[in-house]
Amino acid sequence: MAAQTLTMLGIETSCDETAAAVIRGYPDLSRRSGAVAERTPEILSDLVLSQFDAHRPYGGVVPEIAARAHILSLDRLIAAAVREAGCGWEGLDGVAATAGPGLIGGVMVGLVTGKAIAAARGIPLVGVNHLEGHALSARLVQKVAFPYLLLLVSGGHCQLLEVRGVGDYVRLGGSLDDAAGEAFDKTAKLLGLGFPGGPAVEQAARSGNPARFALPRPMLGRAGCDFSFSGLKTAVRHMVAGMPSMHGQDRADMAASFQAAVADVLVDRCRQAMAMFRARHVAAGHHLVVAGGVAANQMLRGAINVLCAQQNFILVTPPPGLCTDNAAMIGWAGIERLALGLSDPLDISARARWPLGSFSRSGAS
Ligand code: KG4
Ligand code: ZN
């Protein structure tokens, strides 16, 4: 049977990356529950313009600067993505734009641009939840069937979810305070490592001793799957304040000690979630997908990989460029939705907050 083809423009503007991509998918027309596409999707173009330089003087993302930067570059970036894809505007079957959650000014810029293209071309619009983009990104690169376990670790989010299907998520636990990426960014700031913090901490940690500083492991061994990172960040601050001066090796050792603490906590929480997942899905294959910007961290990937081997889970991590914010995952989420007949009216609103999934502590959902 010939596969149905969908070519989708994806637009991402929810934080400090302006991104546009064109994805071609071959969704399984039968769409049985848990089905995967017959053919691997193709990323025809995938452009990301990071605003790091604009935000660096402030040590973090400034919402107004981000929104203005999206306005300045989005049109040209989309045109370049369509040109590079070689499909032409007439080759697009739909437009998928992030509709939230995120910095509202930026989300509005991307969504209104998506609406304008959908209206001008007479093609459907899909307003994508940014978190769903991360959640489904693994299926863009690998044939992963539903249900699977997802660790979503980014700058704004740290959650463990059961992904049962498109639009069908059960939240097993999440951070009670800071997200893991936020903790990386704040630690980098405390150590004077610059912005963005995650890659800087990972780089510094490569030459550091992870056993030098005894940092706390919040929530370790606790029941459930919740996280907490603010105590860890505070401990780093106190230790840094207590040192008369910090040299390169001190910074490297602190970065490595911090990263080791985050790894221990993530591994422990994932182990809890695996037990919950296994109890509910006895017959299903056991996959753990790790997505979001922090999933780009090689040391954390390694630690989670060891856990997966112990627990008989298959680890799926999208390549680093698909872990940090990008439009390919938004285009792909749009294809997954459109293949199920799901699209949105042109009057949908941008949303600053938009949680993914119902909440489950007990296992009922
Ligand atoms: O998914 P993402 O690009 O944006 C959000 O939706 O938040 O994630 C960005 C976060 C930032 O906090 C950044 O410092 C972190 O991901 N990050 C990393 C690494 N690369 C990015 N954290 C640790 N190690 C990395 N290599
Ligand atoms: Zn993200």
Coordinates of C-alpha atoms and ligand atoms in Angstrom, one line a residue:
M1 CA 0.0 0.0 0.0
A2 CA 1.4 3.4 -0.9
A3 CA 2.1 5.5 2.2
Q4 CA 0.3 8.7 2.7
T5 CA 2.7 11.6 2.5
L6 CA 2.5 14.8 4.5
T7 CA 4.9 17.7 4.1
M8 CA 4.7 20.2 7.0
L9 CA 6.3 23.5 7.8
G10 CA 7.3 23.7 11.5
I11 CA 7.8 27.0 13.4
E12 CA 9.3 27.4 16.9
T13 CA 9.6 30.7 18.7
S14 CA 8.7 29.8 22.4
C15 CA 12.0 30.8 23.9
D16 CA 15.3 32.1 22.6
E17 CA 15.6 30.0 19.4
T18 CA 14.0 31.2 16.2
A19 CA 13.5 28.0 14.2
A20 CA 11.9 26.8 11.0
A21 CA 11.9 23.4 9.4
V22 CA 10.2 21.3 6.7
I23 CA 9.4 17.7 7.5
R24 CA 8.0 15.0 5.3
G25 CA 6.3 12.1 7.0
Y26 CA 4.7 8.9 5.8
P27 CA 2.0 8.2 8.4
D28 CA 0.6 4.8 8.6
L29 CA -2.9 5.2 7.2
S30 CA -4.3 2.4 9.3
R31 CA -3.2 4.2 12.5
R32 CA -3.8 1.4 14.9
S33 CA -3.1 2.2 18.5
G34 CA 0.6 2.3 19.0
A35 CA 1.3 2.2 15.3
V36 CA 4.5 3.7 13.9
A37 CA 5.0 5.2 10.5
E38 CA 5.8 2.8 7.7
R39 CA 8.7 4.9 6.4
T40 CA 11.2 7.0 8.4
P41 CA 10.3 10.6 8.1
E42 CA 12.6 13.0 6.3
I43 CA 13.9 16.3 7.6
L44 CA 14.0 18.3 4.4
S45 CA 15.3 21.4 6.2
D46 CA 16.0 22.3 9.8
L47 CA 17.1 25.9 10.6
V48 CA 17.8 27.2 14.0
L49 CA 18.9 30.8 14.8
S50 CA 20.0 31.0 18.4
Q51 CA 19.8 34.4 20.2
F52 CA 22.6 33.7 22.6
D53 CA 24.6 36.8 21.7
A54 CA 21.5 39.1 22.3
H55 CA 20.9 37.6 25.8
R56 CA 24.4 36.9 27.0
P57 CA 25.0 40.4 28.5
Y58 CA 22.0 39.7 30.8
G59 CA 23.0 36.2 31.8
G60 CA 19.6 34.8 30.8
V61 CA 16.8 35.1 28.3
V62 CA 15.0 38.6 28.3
P63 CA 11.5 38.1 27.0
E64 CA 11.1 41.4 25.1
I65 CA 14.5 41.0 23.4
A66 CA 13.5 37.4 22.4
A67 CA 10.2 38.5 20.9
R68 CA 11.8 41.3 18.9
A69 CA 14.5 39.1 17.6
H70 CA 11.9 36.5 16.5
I71 CA 10.1 39.3 14.5
L72 CA 13.3 40.4 12.9
S73 CA 14.4 37.0 11.6
L74 CA 11.4 34.6 11.3
D75 CA 10.1 35.6 7.8
R76 CA 13.5 35.1 6.2
L77 CA 14.2 31.9 8.2
I78 CA 10.9 30.4 7.0
A79 CA 11.6 31.4 3.4
A80 CA 15.1 29.8 3.6
A81 CA 13.6 26.6 5.2
V82 CA 11.1 26.2 2.3
R83 CA 13.8 27.0 -0.3
E84 CA 16.2 24.5 1.2
A85 CA 13.5 21.8 1.4
G86 CA 12.9 22.1 -2.3
C87 CA 9.2 21.5 -2.0
G88 CA 8.0 25.0 -2.8
W89 CA 5.2 26.7 -0.9
E90 CA 2.7 24.7 -3.0
G91 CA 4.3 21.5 -1.7
L92 CA 3.3 22.2 1.9
D93 CA 0.3 20.2 3.3
G94 CA 0.1 22.2 6.5
V95 CA 1.8 24.5 9.0
A96 CA 2.6 23.6 12.6
A97 CA 3.6 26.4 14.9
T98 CA 4.3 26.3 18.7
A99 CA 1.2 27.7 20.4
G100 CA 2.7 27.4 24.0
P101 CA 3.9 27.0 26.6
G102 CA 6.6 29.6 26.6
L103 CA 7.4 33.3 26.6
I104 CA 4.1 34.7 25.4
G105 CA 5.5 37.4 23.1
G106 CA 7.7 34.9 21.2
V107 CA 4.9 32.3 21.0
M108 CA 2.5 35.0 19.5
V109 CA 5.1 35.9 16.8
G110 CA 5.4 32.3 15.6
L111 CA 1.8 31.4 15.9
V112 CA 0.5 34.5 14.1
T113 CA 3.1 33.9 11.3
G114 CA 1.8 30.3 11.0
K115 CA -1.8 31.5 10.9
A116 CA -0.9 33.9 8.1
I117 CA 0.8 31.2 6.0
A118 CA -2.1 28.8 6.6
A119 CA -4.6 31.4 5.5
A120 CA -2.7 32.6 2.5
R121 CA -2.0 29.0 1.2
G122 CA -5.4 27.6 2.3
I123 CA -3.7 24.8 4.2
P124 CA -4.4 23.5 7.8
L125 CA -2.8 25.0 10.9
V126 CA -1.7 22.9 13.8
G127 CA -1.0 24.7 17.1
V128 CA 1.5 22.5 18.8
N129 CA 2.2 22.2 22.5
H130 CA 6.0 22.7 22.7
L131 CA 6.3 19.9 25.2
E132 CA 4.4 17.5 22.9
G133 CA 7.1 18.5 20.3
H134 CA 9.8 17.3 22.6
A135 CA 7.7 14.2 23.6
L136 CA 7.2 13.0 20.0
S137 CA 10.6 14.0 18.7
A138 CA 12.0 10.4 19.3
R139 CA 9.5 9.1 16.7
L140 CA 11.0 11.5 14.1
V141 CA 14.3 9.6 14.2
Q142 CA 13.4 6.1 15.4
K143 CA 10.4 3.7 15.2
V144 CA 9.2 3.9 18.8
A145 CA 5.7 2.7 19.3
F146 CA 3.3 3.9 22.1
P147 CA 3.3 3.6 25.0
Y148 CA 6.7 4.7 26.2
L149 CA 8.2 6.4 29.2
L150 CA 9.5 10.0 28.7
L151 CA 12.0 12.0 30.7
L152 CA 11.6 15.6 29.6
V153 CA 14.4 17.7 30.9
S154 CA 14.8 21.2 29.5
G155 CA 15.3 24.8 30.7
G156 CA 11.7 25.2 31.7
H157 CA 10.6 21.7 32.4
C158 CA 11.6 18.5 34.3
Q159 CA 8.9 15.8 34.1
L160 CA 8.4 12.1 33.8
L161 CA 5.5 11.2 31.6
E162 CA 3.9 8.1 30.2
V163 CA 3.3 8.8 26.4
R164 CA 0.3 6.7 25.5
G165 CA -0.4 8.3 22.1
V166 CA -0.6 11.6 20.4
G167 CA -2.3 14.0 22.8
D168 CA -2.5 11.2 25.5
Y169 CA 0.0 11.8 28.3
V170 CA 0.0 10.8 31.9
R171 CA 2.3 12.8 34.2
L172 CA 4.1 10.6 36.7
G173 CA 6.1 13.4 38.4
G174 CA 7.8 16.7 37.9
S175 CA 10.0 19.3 39.6
L176 CA 8.6 20.9 42.7
D177 CA 10.8 24.0 42.0
D178 CA 13.5 24.5 39.4
A179 CA 13.8 22.6 36.2
A180 CA 17.1 20.7 35.7
G181 CA 18.2 23.0 32.8
E182 CA 17.5 26.1 35.1
A183 CA 19.8 24.5 37.7
F184 CA 22.5 24.1 35.0
D185 CA 22.0 27.7 33.9
K186 CA 22.1 29.1 37.5
T187 CA 25.2 27.0 38.4
A188 CA 27.0 28.2 35.3
K189 CA 26.2 31.8 36.3
L190 CA 27.5 31.2 39.9
L191 CA 30.7 29.7 38.4
G192 CA 31.1 32.5 35.9
L193 CA 30.9 30.1 33.0
G194 CA 28.6 32.2 30.9
F195 CA 25.4 31.6 28.9
P196 CA 23.9 29.2 27.9
G197 CA 24.8 27.4 31.0
G198 CA 24.2 23.7 30.3
P199 CA 26.9 23.2 27.6
A200 CA 29.3 25.4 29.6
V201 CA 28.9 23.3 32.7
E202 CA 29.3 20.1 30.7
Q203 CA 32.4 21.4 29.1
A204 CA 34.0 22.5 32.4
A205 CA 33.0 19.3 34.1
R206 CA 35.1 17.2 31.5
S207 CA 38.3 18.2 33.4
G208 CA 36.7 18.2 36.9
N209 CA 36.7 15.8 39.8
P210 CA 33.0 14.9 40.5
A211 CA 33.9 13.6 44.0
R212 CA 35.6 16.8 45.3
F213 CA 32.4 18.7 46.5
A214 CA 29.8 16.8 48.5
L215 CA 26.6 18.3 47.1
P216 CA 23.0 17.2 48.1
R217 CA 20.9 14.8 46.0
P218 CA 17.4 16.2 46.6
M219 CA 14.5 13.6 46.6
L220 CA 16.9 10.7 46.2
G221 CA 15.2 7.5 47.4
R222 CA 11.8 9.2 48.0
A223 CA 8.6 7.5 46.8
G224 CA 7.1 8.8 43.6
C225 CA 8.8 10.5 40.7
D226 CA 9.1 14.1 41.7
F227 CA 12.3 16.2 41.5
S228 CA 13.7 19.2 43.3
F229 CA 16.7 21.2 42.2
S230 CA 16.6 24.5 44.1
G231 CA 18.4 23.0 47.2
L232 CA 21.2 21.8 45.0
K233 CA 21.6 25.2 43.4
T234 CA 21.6 26.8 46.8
A235 CA 24.3 24.4 48.0
V236 CA 26.5 25.3 45.0
R237 CA 26.0 29.0 45.9
H238 CA 27.0 28.5 49.5
M239 CA 30.1 26.5 48.6
V240 CA 31.1 29.1 46.0
A241 CA 30.6 31.9 48.5
G242 CA 32.6 30.0 51.1
M243 CA 35.7 29.8 48.9
P244 CA 38.1 32.8 49.1
S245 CA 38.8 32.5 45.3
M246 CA 37.9 30.2 42.5
H247 CA 40.5 29.0 40.0
G248 CA 39.9 27.0 36.8
Q249 CA 40.3 23.6 38.5
D250 CA 37.9 24.6 41.3
R251 CA 35.3 25.6 38.7
A252 CA 35.8 22.3 36.8
D253 CA 35.5 20.3 40.1
M254 CA 32.3 22.2 41.1
A255 CA 30.8 21.7 37.6
A256 CA 31.6 18.0 37.7
S257 CA 30.3 17.6 41.3
F258 CA 27.1 19.4 40.3
Q259 CA 26.6 17.3 37.2
A260 CA 27.2 14.1 39.1
A261 CA 24.5 15.1 41.6
V262 CA 22.0 15.9 38.8
A263 CA 22.8 12.5 37.2
D264 CA 22.2 10.6 40.5
V265 CA 18.8 12.3 41.0
L266 CA 17.7 11.8 37.4
V267 CA 18.7 8.1 37.5
D268 CA 16.9 7.6 40.8
R269 CA 13.7 9.2 39.6
C270 CA 13.8 7.3 36.3
R271 CA 14.2 4.1 38.2
Q272 CA 11.0 4.8 40.1
A273 CA 9.1 5.7 36.9
M274 CA 10.3 2.5 35.2
A275 CA 8.7 0.5 38.0
M276 CA 5.4 2.4 37.6
F277 CA 5.5 2.0 33.9
R278 CA 6.3 -1.7 34.0
A279 CA 3.5 -2.4 36.4
R280 CA 1.0 -0.8 34.1
H281 CA 2.3 -2.0 30.7
V282 CA 3.2 -5.6 31.3
A283 CA 3.0 -6.6 27.6
A284 CA 4.4 -3.4 26.1
G285 CA 8.0 -3.0 24.9
H286 CA 9.9 -0.9 27.4
H287 CA 11.4 2.3 25.9
L288 CA 12.7 5.3 27.8
V289 CA 12.9 8.4 25.7
V290 CA 15.0 11.3 27.1
A291 CA 14.3 14.6 25.4
G292 CA 14.7 18.4 26.0
G293 CA 17.8 20.5 26.0
V294 CA 19.4 18.8 29.0
A295 CA 19.2 15.5 27.2
A296 CA 22.0 16.9 25.0
N297 CA 24.4 16.2 27.9
Q298 CA 26.6 13.3 27.1
M299 CA 27.4 12.4 30.8
L300 CA 23.8 12.3 31.7
R301 CA 23.0 10.2 28.7
G302 CA 25.7 7.8 29.8
A303 CA 24.3 7.5 33.3
I304 CA 20.8 6.9 32.1
N305 CA 22.0 4.4 29.6
V306 CA 23.6 2.3 32.4
L307 CA 20.2 2.4 34.2
C308 CA 18.4 1.3 31.1
A309 CA 20.7 -1.7 30.7
Q310 CA 20.1 -2.7 34.3
Q311 CA 16.3 -2.3 34.0
N312 CA 15.9 -3.8 30.6
F313 CA 14.7 -0.6 29.0
I314 CA 15.7 0.6 25.6
L315 CA 17.1 4.1 25.7
V316 CA 16.0 6.4 22.9
T317 CA 17.6 9.9 22.8
P318 CA 17.2 12.1 19.8
P319 CA 20.5 13.6 18.5
P320 CA 21.5 16.7 20.4
G321 CA 20.2 19.1 17.8
L322 CA 16.7 17.6 18.1
C323 CA 16.9 17.7 22.0
T324 CA 17.4 21.5 22.2
D325 CA 14.7 23.7 20.8
N326 CA 14.1 23.2 17.1
A327 CA 11.3 23.4 14.6
A328 CA 11.8 19.9 13.2
M329 CA 10.1 18.4 16.3
I330 CA 7.2 21.0 15.9
G331 CA 6.7 20.0 12.2
W332 CA 6.8 16.4 13.2
A333 CA 4.2 16.8 16.0
G334 CA 2.1 18.6 13.4
I335 CA 2.3 15.6 11.1
E336 CA 1.4 13.2 13.9
R337 CA -1.7 15.4 14.6
L338 CA -2.7 16.1 11.1
A339 CA -2.5 12.4 10.2
L340 CA -5.1 11.8 12.9
G341 CA -7.3 14.6 11.4
L342 CA -6.4 17.0 14.2
S343 CA -5.9 20.7 13.2
D344 CA -6.8 24.0 14.7
P345 CA -9.0 27.0 13.8
L346 CA -7.2 30.2 12.9
D347 CA -8.4 31.9 16.1
I348 CA -6.6 29.7 18.5
S349 CA -4.7 31.7 21.2
A350 CA -1.1 31.6 22.2
R351 CA -0.6 30.2 25.7
A352 CA 2.1 31.0 28.2
R353 CA 1.1 28.0 30.3
W354 CA -0.1 24.7 28.9
P355 CA 0.6 21.6 30.9
L356 CA 1.0 18.3 29.2
G357 CA -1.2 15.5 30.4
S358 CA -3.3 14.5 33.3
F359 CA -1.6 14.1 36.6
S360 CA -1.1 10.6 38.0
R361 CA 0.4 9.8 41.4
S362 CA -1.4 6.5 42.1
G363 CA -1.4 4.9 38.7
A364 CA -5.1 5.6 38.0
S365 CA -5.5 7.9 35.0
Ligands
KG4_1 O1 14.7 22.3 25.4 P1 15.5 23.6 25.5 O2 16.4 24.0 24.3 O3 14.6 24.8 25.8 C1 13.5 24.7 26.7 O4 12.4 24.3 26.3 O5 13.8 25.0 27.9 O6 16.4 23.4 26.8 C2 17.3 24.5 27.1 C3 18.0 24.0 28.4 C4 18.9 25.1 29.0 O7 18.6 25.2 30.4 C5 20.3 24.6 28.7 O8 21.3 25.1 29.6 C6 20.1 23.1 28.8 O9 18.8 22.9 28.2 N1 21.1 22.4 28.1 C7 22.0 21.6 28.7 C8 22.9 21.2 27.7 N2 22.5 21.7 26.5 C9 21.5 22.5 26.7 N3 22.1 21.2 29.9 C10 23.1 20.3 30.2 N4 24.0 19.9 29.4 C11 24.0 20.3 28.1 N5 24.9 19.8 27.2
ZN2 ZN 12.1 23.0 24.8

